[in-house]
Coordinates of C-alpha atoms in Angstrom, one line a residue:
M1 CA 130.7 88.3 130.3
I2 CA 132.9 85.3 131.1
K3 CA 130.0 83.4 132.7
I4 CA 127.7 84.1 129.8
T5 CA 130.3 82.8 127.3
I6 CA 130.8 79.6 129.3
R7 CA 127.1 79.1 129.8
S8 CA 126.3 79.6 126.1
G9 CA 129.2 77.4 125.0
G10 CA 128.2 74.6 127.3
L11 CA 124.6 74.6 126.1
V12 CA 125.6 74.6 122.4
V13 CA 127.8 71.6 123.0
L14 CA 124.9 69.8 124.8
L15 CA 122.5 70.7 122.0
C16 CA 124.8 69.1 119.4
L17 CA 125.1 66.0 121.5
F18 CA 121.4 65.5 122.2
G19 CA 120.3 64.4 118.7
D20 CA 116.6 63.4 118.8
Y21 CA 116.3 64.6 122.4
V22 CA 116.5 68.2 121.4
L23 CA 117.4 69.0 117.7
G24 CA 117.8 65.9 115.6
G25 CA 115.6 63.5 113.7
S26 CA 112.0 64.1 112.6
H27 CA 111.2 65.6 116.0
Q28 CA 113.5 68.6 115.5
S29 CA 111.0 71.4 115.6
V30 CA 109.0 69.9 118.4
Q31 CA 112.1 69.3 120.6
T32 CA 113.5 72.7 119.8
E33 CA 110.2 74.3 120.9
T34 CA 110.3 72.2 124.1
Y35 CA 113.8 73.4 124.8
K36 CA 112.8 77.1 124.1
R37 CA 109.8 76.8 126.4
Y38 CA 111.9 75.2 129.1
Y39 CA 114.5 78.1 129.1
S40 CA 111.8 80.7 128.5
S41 CA 110.0 79.6 131.6
R42 CA 113.3 79.5 133.5
E43 CA 114.2 83.0 132.6
D44 CA 110.7 84.3 133.4
A45 CA 110.9 82.6 136.8
D46 CA 114.3 84.1 137.5
N47 CA 113.0 87.6 136.6
Q48 CA 110.2 87.3 139.0
D49 CA 111.7 85.2 141.7
H50 CA 114.6 86.8 143.4
S51 CA 114.8 84.4 146.3
C52 CA 115.5 80.7 145.9
F53 CA 116.9 80.6 142.4
C54 CA 118.3 84.0 141.4
H55 CA 121.9 83.1 142.3
L56 CA 121.6 79.5 141.2
T57 CA 123.4 80.0 138.0
G58 CA 126.9 80.0 136.4
V59 CA 130.0 77.9 136.8
L60 CA 130.4 75.6 139.9
D61 CA 133.4 75.9 142.2
D62 CA 136.2 73.3 141.8
C63 CA 135.1 72.2 138.3
F64 CA 134.6 73.6 134.9
C65 CA 130.8 73.1 134.4
D66 CA 127.8 75.4 134.6
I67 CA 124.5 74.7 136.2
E68 CA 122.4 75.5 133.1
S69 CA 124.2 72.7 131.1
I70 CA 123.5 70.2 133.9
D71 CA 119.9 71.2 134.0
V72 CA 119.4 70.6 130.3
F73 CA 121.4 67.4 130.2
N74 CA 119.6 65.9 133.2
N75 CA 116.0 67.0 132.5
F76 CA 116.0 66.1 128.8
K77 CA 118.3 63.1 128.6
I78 CA 119.2 61.5 131.9
Y79 CA 116.0 61.8 134.0
P80 CA 113.8 59.9 131.5
R81 CA 116.4 57.1 131.2
I82 CA 116.9 56.7 134.9
L83 CA 113.2 56.5 135.6
K84 CA 112.9 53.5 133.2
L85 CA 116.0 51.8 134.8
T86 CA 114.8 52.1 138.4
D87 CA 111.4 50.6 137.4
R88 CA 113.1 47.3 136.3
D89 CA 113.0 44.3 138.6
Y90 CA 116.8 44.2 139.0
F91 CA 116.9 47.7 140.5
R92 CA 113.7 47.9 142.4
Y93 CA 114.5 45.2 145.0
Y94 CA 117.1 46.2 147.6
R95 CA 118.3 43.9 150.4
V96 CA 119.0 45.9 153.6
N97 CA 119.2 45.4 157.3
L98 CA 117.1 48.1 159.0
N99 CA 117.6 46.6 162.5
R100 CA 121.3 47.2 163.0
P101 CA 121.8 49.1 166.3
C102 CA 123.3 52.6 166.3
P103 CA 127.0 52.2 167.1
F104 CA 127.5 55.7 168.5
W105 CA 124.7 56.5 171.0
P106 CA 121.8 54.8 172.8
D107 CA 119.1 54.0 170.4
D108 CA 116.1 56.3 170.6
G109 CA 113.8 53.6 169.3
H110 CA 112.1 53.4 166.0
C111 CA 109.7 56.2 164.9
S112 CA 106.0 55.2 165.6
I113 CA 104.6 57.4 162.9
K114 CA 102.9 55.2 160.3
D115 CA 104.6 56.8 157.4
C116 CA 108.0 55.9 158.9
Q117 CA 107.3 52.2 158.5
V118 CA 108.8 50.2 155.6
E119 CA 106.9 47.5 153.9
S120 CA 109.2 44.5 153.5
C121 CA 108.9 42.2 150.5
P122 CA 108.8 38.4 151.4
E123 CA 111.5 36.4 149.8
S124 CA 108.9 34.2 148.2
K125 CA 107.8 37.1 146.1
I126 CA 111.3 38.1 144.9
P127 CA 112.5 37.1 141.4
V128 CA 114.3 33.9 141.8
G129 CA 117.5 35.1 140.1
I130 CA 117.8 37.9 142.6
K131 CA 117.5 35.9 145.7
S132 CA 119.7 33.1 144.4
G133 CA 122.9 35.0 145.4
N134 CA 126.2 35.7 143.8
Y135 CA 126.7 32.4 142.0
N136 CA 123.9 33.1 139.6
R137 CA 124.9 36.7 139.1
Y138 CA 126.5 36.0 135.7
S139 CA 124.5 32.9 134.8
Q140 CA 122.9 32.6 131.3
V141 CA 120.4 30.2 132.7
S142 CA 116.8 31.5 132.9
N143 CA 113.3 30.2 133.3
D144 CA 110.1 31.5 131.7
I145 CA 109.3 33.8 134.6
T146 CA 107.0 36.8 134.2
D147 CA 107.5 40.2 135.7
I148 CA 106.9 40.1 139.5
D149 CA 106.0 42.7 142.1
C150 CA 105.1 42.4 145.8
E151 CA 101.4 42.9 145.2
Q152 CA 101.0 40.3 142.4
A153 CA 103.6 37.7 143.1
Q154 CA 103.3 34.1 142.1
D155 CA 105.1 31.1 143.5
L156 CA 108.5 30.6 141.8
G157 CA 110.1 27.3 141.0
A158 CA 113.7 26.6 141.7
I159 CA 116.2 27.3 139.0
N160 CA 118.8 24.7 138.0
S161 CA 122.1 26.5 137.4
T162 CA 125.4 24.6 136.9
L163 CA 128.8 26.2 137.0
S164 CA 132.1 24.8 135.9
N165 CA 134.9 24.2 138.5
Y166 CA 136.9 27.0 136.9
T167 CA 134.0 29.4 137.3
K168 CA 133.4 28.4 140.9
E169 CA 137.1 28.9 141.7
A170 CA 136.9 32.3 140.1
F171 CA 133.9 33.3 142.2
E172 CA 135.6 32.0 145.3
D173 CA 138.7 34.1 144.5
W174 CA 136.4 37.1 143.9
A175 CA 134.6 36.6 147.2
R176 CA 137.9 36.4 149.2
H177 CA 139.1 39.6 147.5
D178 CA 135.8 41.4 148.0
D179 CA 135.8 40.6 151.7
A180 CA 139.2 42.3 152.0
Q181 CA 138.5 45.1 149.6
D182 CA 138.7 48.7 150.8
H183 CA 135.0 49.8 150.8
F184 CA 133.9 53.4 151.3
C185 CA 130.7 52.1 153.1
E186 CA 129.9 49.7 155.9
L187 CA 128.0 47.1 153.8
D188 CA 125.1 45.2 155.3
D189 CA 125.5 41.4 155.6
E190 CA 123.0 40.2 153.0
T191 CA 123.0 36.7 154.6
S192 CA 121.9 38.1 158.0
P193 CA 118.5 36.9 159.2
D194 CA 117.7 40.6 159.9
A195 CA 118.3 41.6 156.3
N196 CA 115.1 41.9 154.2
Y197 CA 114.2 42.6 150.6
V198 CA 112.5 46.0 150.1
D199 CA 110.5 46.9 147.0
L200 CA 111.7 50.5 146.5
L201 CA 108.7 51.4 144.3
L202 CA 106.3 50.5 147.1
N203 CA 108.4 52.4 149.7
P204 CA 109.1 55.8 148.0
E205 CA 111.2 58.4 149.7
R206 CA 108.9 61.2 151.1
Y207 CA 108.3 63.4 154.1
T208 CA 107.3 61.1 157.0
G209 CA 107.1 63.6 159.9
Y210 CA 110.4 62.5 161.3
K211 CA 112.2 65.6 162.6
G212 CA 113.5 67.4 165.7
P213 CA 116.4 66.5 168.0
S214 CA 116.7 62.9 166.8
A215 CA 117.1 63.9 163.2
W216 CA 119.3 66.8 164.0
R217 CA 121.7 64.7 166.0
V218 CA 122.3 62.4 163.0
W219 CA 123.3 65.3 160.7
N220 CA 125.1 67.1 163.4
S221 CA 127.3 64.1 164.0
I222 CA 128.0 63.9 160.2
Y223 CA 129.0 67.5 159.8
E224 CA 130.7 68.2 163.1
E225 CA 132.6 64.9 163.5
N226 CA 133.3 63.6 160.0
C227 CA 133.8 66.6 157.7
F228 CA 137.3 67.5 158.8
K229 CA 136.0 70.5 160.8
P230 CA 137.5 71.6 164.1
R231 CA 135.0 72.4 166.8
S232 CA 136.2 75.9 167.0
V233 CA 134.8 76.6 163.6
Y234 CA 131.1 77.4 163.8
R235 CA 128.8 75.8 161.1
P236 CA 126.1 78.3 160.2
L237 CA 122.5 77.4 161.0
N238 CA 123.4 74.5 163.2
P239 CA 120.1 73.6 165.1
M240 CA 122.1 71.9 167.9
M241 CA 124.0 75.1 168.8
P242 CA 122.6 78.5 170.0
P243 CA 122.8 81.4 167.4
R244 CA 125.9 83.5 167.5
G245 CA 124.7 86.8 166.3
G246 CA 126.9 88.3 163.6
D247 CA 129.0 85.1 163.4
D248 CA 125.9 83.3 162.2
D249 CA 126.3 84.6 158.6
G250 CA 128.8 81.8 157.8
E251 CA 131.7 83.9 156.7
G252 CA 134.1 82.4 159.2
F253 CA 133.0 78.9 158.2
Y254 CA 133.4 79.5 154.5
N255 CA 136.7 81.3 154.9
W256 CA 137.9 78.2 156.8
L257 CA 136.5 75.8 154.1
E258 CA 138.2 77.7 151.2
G259 CA 141.5 77.3 153.1
L260 CA 141.2 73.5 153.0
C261 CA 142.8 71.3 150.4
L262 CA 140.6 70.3 147.4
E263 CA 139.9 66.8 148.8
K264 CA 138.5 68.1 152.1
R265 CA 136.4 70.7 150.3
V266 CA 135.1 68.1 148.0
F267 CA 134.2 65.9 151.0
Y268 CA 132.1 68.6 152.6
R269 CA 130.4 69.5 149.4
L270 CA 129.4 65.9 148.7
I271 CA 127.8 65.6 152.1
S272 CA 126.0 68.9 151.8
G273 CA 124.8 68.0 148.3
L274 CA 123.4 64.7 149.6
H275 CA 121.7 66.5 152.5
S276 CA 120.2 69.0 150.0
S277 CA 119.0 66.3 147.7
I278 CA 117.2 64.5 150.5
N279 CA 115.6 67.7 151.6
I280 CA 114.3 68.3 148.1
H281 CA 112.7 64.9 148.0
L282 CA 110.9 65.6 151.3
C283 CA 109.6 68.9 150.0
A284 CA 108.5 67.4 146.7
E285 CA 106.7 64.5 148.3
Y286 CA 105.1 66.2 151.4
L287 CA 102.0 65.0 153.2
L288 CA 99.5 67.7 152.2
D289 CA 96.4 66.0 153.4
E290 CA 95.7 62.9 155.5
G291 CA 92.1 62.0 154.6
W292 CA 90.0 59.0 155.7
G293 CA 90.6 57.2 152.4
Q294 CA 94.0 58.1 150.9
S295 CA 96.7 60.4 151.9
L296 CA 97.6 63.2 149.5
W297 CA 101.3 63.8 148.8
G298 CA 102.8 66.6 146.7
P299 CA 105.1 69.6 146.6
N300 CA 105.2 72.0 149.6
V301 CA 106.5 75.3 148.4
H302 CA 106.6 76.8 152.0
E303 CA 108.8 73.9 153.2
F304 CA 111.1 74.3 150.2
R305 CA 111.6 78.0 150.9
Q306 CA 112.3 77.4 154.5
R307 CA 115.1 75.1 153.5
F308 CA 116.6 76.9 150.5
D309 CA 115.4 80.5 150.3
P310 CA 118.5 82.7 151.0
A311 CA 116.2 85.1 153.0
E312 CA 115.2 82.2 155.2
T313 CA 118.6 80.5 155.4
K314 CA 120.9 83.6 155.6
S315 CA 122.1 82.8 152.0
E316 CA 122.8 79.2 152.8
G317 CA 120.1 77.9 150.5
T318 CA 122.0 78.7 147.2
R319 CA 125.2 77.1 148.5
R320 CA 123.2 74.0 149.4
L321 CA 121.7 73.7 146.0
K322 CA 125.1 74.3 144.2
N323 CA 126.5 71.4 146.3
L324 CA 123.7 69.2 144.9
Y325 CA 124.9 69.9 141.4
F326 CA 128.5 69.2 142.4
L327 CA 127.5 65.9 143.9
Y328 CA 125.6 65.1 140.7
L329 CA 128.7 65.7 138.6
I330 CA 130.8 63.4 140.9
E331 CA 128.3 60.5 140.5
L332 CA 127.8 61.2 136.8
R333 CA 131.6 60.9 136.3
A334 CA 131.7 57.6 138.2
L335 CA 128.9 56.2 136.1
S336 CA 130.7 57.1 132.9
K337 CA 133.9 55.4 134.2
V338 CA 132.3 52.1 135.3
A339 CA 130.7 51.4 131.9
P340 CA 133.4 49.0 130.8
Y341 CA 132.6 46.7 133.8
F342 CA 129.0 46.2 132.5
E343 CA 129.8 46.2 128.8
R344 CA 131.5 42.8 129.1
A345 CA 129.2 40.2 127.4
F346 CA 129.1 37.7 130.3
V347 CA 127.9 40.3 132.8
N348 CA 124.1 40.0 133.2
L349 CA 121.7 41.8 135.5
Y350 CA 120.2 38.5 136.4
T351 CA 116.6 38.1 137.7
G352 CA 115.8 34.7 136.1
D353 CA 113.6 36.2 133.3
L354 CA 115.7 36.1 130.1
Q355 CA 113.7 38.9 128.3
E356 CA 113.6 41.1 131.4
D357 CA 117.4 40.7 131.8
R358 CA 118.2 41.5 128.2
T359 CA 116.0 44.6 128.2
T360 CA 117.4 45.8 131.5
K361 CA 121.0 45.5 130.3
E362 CA 120.2 47.3 127.0
L363 CA 118.7 50.2 128.9
L364 CA 121.7 50.3 131.3
L365 CA 124.2 50.4 128.4
Q366 CA 122.2 53.1 126.7
F367 CA 122.3 55.0 129.9
F368 CA 126.1 54.6 130.2
N369 CA 126.5 55.9 126.7
D370 CA 124.5 59.0 127.7
T371 CA 126.7 59.6 130.7
K372 CA 129.9 59.3 128.6
A373 CA 128.6 61.8 126.2
F374 CA 128.5 64.6 128.8
P375 CA 131.2 67.1 127.7
M376 CA 132.1 68.7 131.1
H377 CA 132.9 65.9 133.5
F378 CA 134.6 66.5 136.8
D379 CA 138.3 65.6 136.7
E380 CA 138.9 63.3 139.6
K381 CA 142.7 63.2 138.7
S382 CA 143.0 66.5 140.4
M383 CA 142.4 64.8 143.7
F384 CA 145.0 62.9 145.7
A385 CA 147.6 64.1 143.2
G386 CA 150.4 65.2 145.6
Q387 CA 153.3 63.2 147.0
K388 CA 152.5 59.5 147.1
I389 CA 152.7 59.0 150.8
E390 CA 150.7 62.1 151.7
A391 CA 148.1 61.4 149.0
K392 CA 147.7 57.8 150.2
T393 CA 147.3 59.0 153.8
L394 CA 144.7 61.6 152.8
K395 CA 142.8 59.1 150.6
E396 CA 142.6 56.6 153.5
E397 CA 141.4 59.4 155.8
F398 CA 138.8 60.4 153.2
R399 CA 137.6 56.8 152.9
L400 CA 137.4 56.2 156.7
H401 CA 135.4 59.4 157.3
F402 CA 132.9 58.4 154.7
K403 CA 132.7 54.9 156.0
N404 CA 131.9 56.3 159.4
I405 CA 129.0 58.3 157.9
S406 CA 127.6 55.2 156.4
R407 CA 127.5 53.7 159.9
I408 CA 125.7 56.8 161.3
M409 CA 122.8 55.9 158.9
D410 CA 122.0 53.1 161.4
C411 CA 121.2 55.8 164.0
V412 CA 118.3 57.2 162.0
G413 CA 115.1 56.6 164.0
C414 CA 112.6 56.6 161.0
S415 CA 112.8 53.2 159.2
K416 CA 111.9 54.7 155.8
C417 CA 114.4 57.5 156.3
R418 CA 117.0 55.0 157.3
L419 CA 116.3 52.9 154.2
W420 CA 116.8 55.8 151.8
G421 CA 119.7 57.2 153.8
K422 CA 121.5 53.9 153.7
L423 CA 120.8 53.4 150.0
Q424 CA 121.9 56.9 148.9
T425 CA 125.0 56.8 151.2
Q426 CA 126.0 53.5 149.7
G427 CA 125.3 54.8 146.2
L428 CA 127.8 57.6 146.8
G429 CA 130.3 55.3 148.5
T430 CA 130.1 53.0 145.4
A431 CA 130.7 56.0 143.1
L432 CA 133.8 57.0 145.1
K433 CA 135.0 53.4 145.0
I434 CA 134.7 53.5 141.2
L435 CA 136.4 56.9 140.8
F436 CA 139.5 55.7 142.6
S437 CA 139.7 52.3 140.9
E438 CA 140.6 53.5 137.5
K439 CA 143.6 51.2 137.0
E440 CA 141.6 48.1 138.1
I441 CA 138.7 49.0 135.8
K442 CA 141.0 49.5 132.8
S443 CA 142.6 46.1 133.4
L444 CA 139.3 44.1 133.7
P445 CA 139.4 40.7 131.9
E446 CA 137.0 40.5 129.1
H447 CA 135.6 36.9 129.7
S448 CA 135.9 36.3 133.5
P449 CA 135.4 38.0 136.8
S450 CA 138.2 40.2 138.1
K451 CA 140.0 39.9 141.4
G452 CA 140.9 43.6 141.2
F453 CA 137.5 45.2 140.9
Q454 CA 134.0 43.9 141.6
L455 CA 130.6 45.3 142.5
T456 CA 128.0 43.4 144.5
R457 CA 124.4 43.5 143.4
Q458 CA 123.7 45.6 146.5
E459 CA 126.3 48.2 145.4
I460 CA 124.9 48.2 141.8
V461 CA 121.3 48.8 143.0
A462 CA 122.4 51.5 145.4
L463 CA 124.6 53.2 142.7
I464 CA 121.7 53.5 140.1
N465 CA 119.0 54.3 142.6
G466 CA 121.2 56.8 144.4
F467 CA 121.9 58.6 141.2
G468 CA 118.3 58.4 140.3
R469 CA 117.5 60.4 143.5
L470 CA 120.0 63.1 142.5
S471 CA 118.5 63.3 139.0
T472 CA 115.0 63.5 140.4
S473 CA 116.1 66.3 142.8
I474 CA 117.4 68.4 139.9
H475 CA 114.2 67.7 137.9
Q476 CA 112.2 68.8 140.9
L477 CA 114.0 72.1 141.1
H478 CA 112.5 73.0 137.7
N479 CA 109.0 72.1 139.1
F480 CA 109.6 74.3 142.2
R481 CA 110.6 77.2 139.9
A482 CA 107.3 76.9 138.1
L483 CA 105.4 76.7 141.4
L484 CA 107.2 79.8 142.9
K485 CA 106.5 81.7 139.7
E486 CA 102.8 80.8 139.9
K487 CA 102.6 81.9 143.6
R488 CA 104.2 85.2 142.8

């Protein structure tokens, strides 16, 4: 009864907030019917499918928010917005070094499967404002440059941008501060000759065939060495360890996990949620047929059930999916908090095309308004709230563990998997940086860069695209519900 009350209350609040998305405006009846069909199909699927989704409901642990409210909020409001954003020039080009050696074990070499390869975008085909560096990041100067992609790029002329001495000094101060700032991720050196621009739209995240011991070792290192877990505690379904009979049900592991402090539980659930999200992408974009002409990609229900069906995963699947929703809430909260950084008039998402930049910023601010309207945000103030010295020590330990995970991404053997692993890890690291920089964000100067809090373009692109991946994962869950219902 309590869960039903919370669920209904959350949905009512969301319906009131959605306006034209669900109830308001001239589309009221159409949107209401859309909403009814959505939840009618959900309930029908739940009645028939007692495997992957029957327990994926109700309030999440460690926060006061229910899964049903997140589904409606994401699928009707956030998902359409984030798709438009990630299509914009500013967010589609990501500069990354995919040639950094693995710092923890001998490199296995790069995957030779063709679908593992990443198609780099030559700098000559990148919008001039993006490749011009930090000094043009806030520039109002623009040329009449049309939209550009890697397939239909034209030669770009140089841009003449002038900065006052005061502004140059501000940027130099910012650069010195940023070099010393406590990051949650190991950032790539964008000036390195090994760093290349990648068009994310031409290199979508999908199943590449990369699997087995090389992939297992990456995730095993993340879970076993960086999630505050002693080796004596057995992680269920660990492919690098032999089965342990009755101990394989995970009870010992989850009893241990529940005994941890909130911060360490959160850490594990973030990593598990990220892992789940990546697995959903691979199941949703699976190589179904490799013909002579063009490969066919699409959802693989069998693969999805292997990874998330409680019967196939000894009840792990539901926990994994709930951790995805928890991660979504964490990043959603960070996005709502960082809005003031971008709302300042002088901050432009600069590509060199004036109209493109204006449209992109308008879309981004609308998106931030949506994130701020969500009524059941995670309360990050509950974390690191103990005695100052202990809280500071724990926060630093939390940061260093996550930073180590970002370094492990350089050990992924598949280039495309490494690309998206690095981007999504950096996106989460940027979200954590935002969550724990509340004072610095509140004291941002209105008309000049801040020494206390800054985001690089690489961080901004990773933050938006990383959250876009989470939003897509939750949207794909609805698609898998329909497919499972159809199969039954």
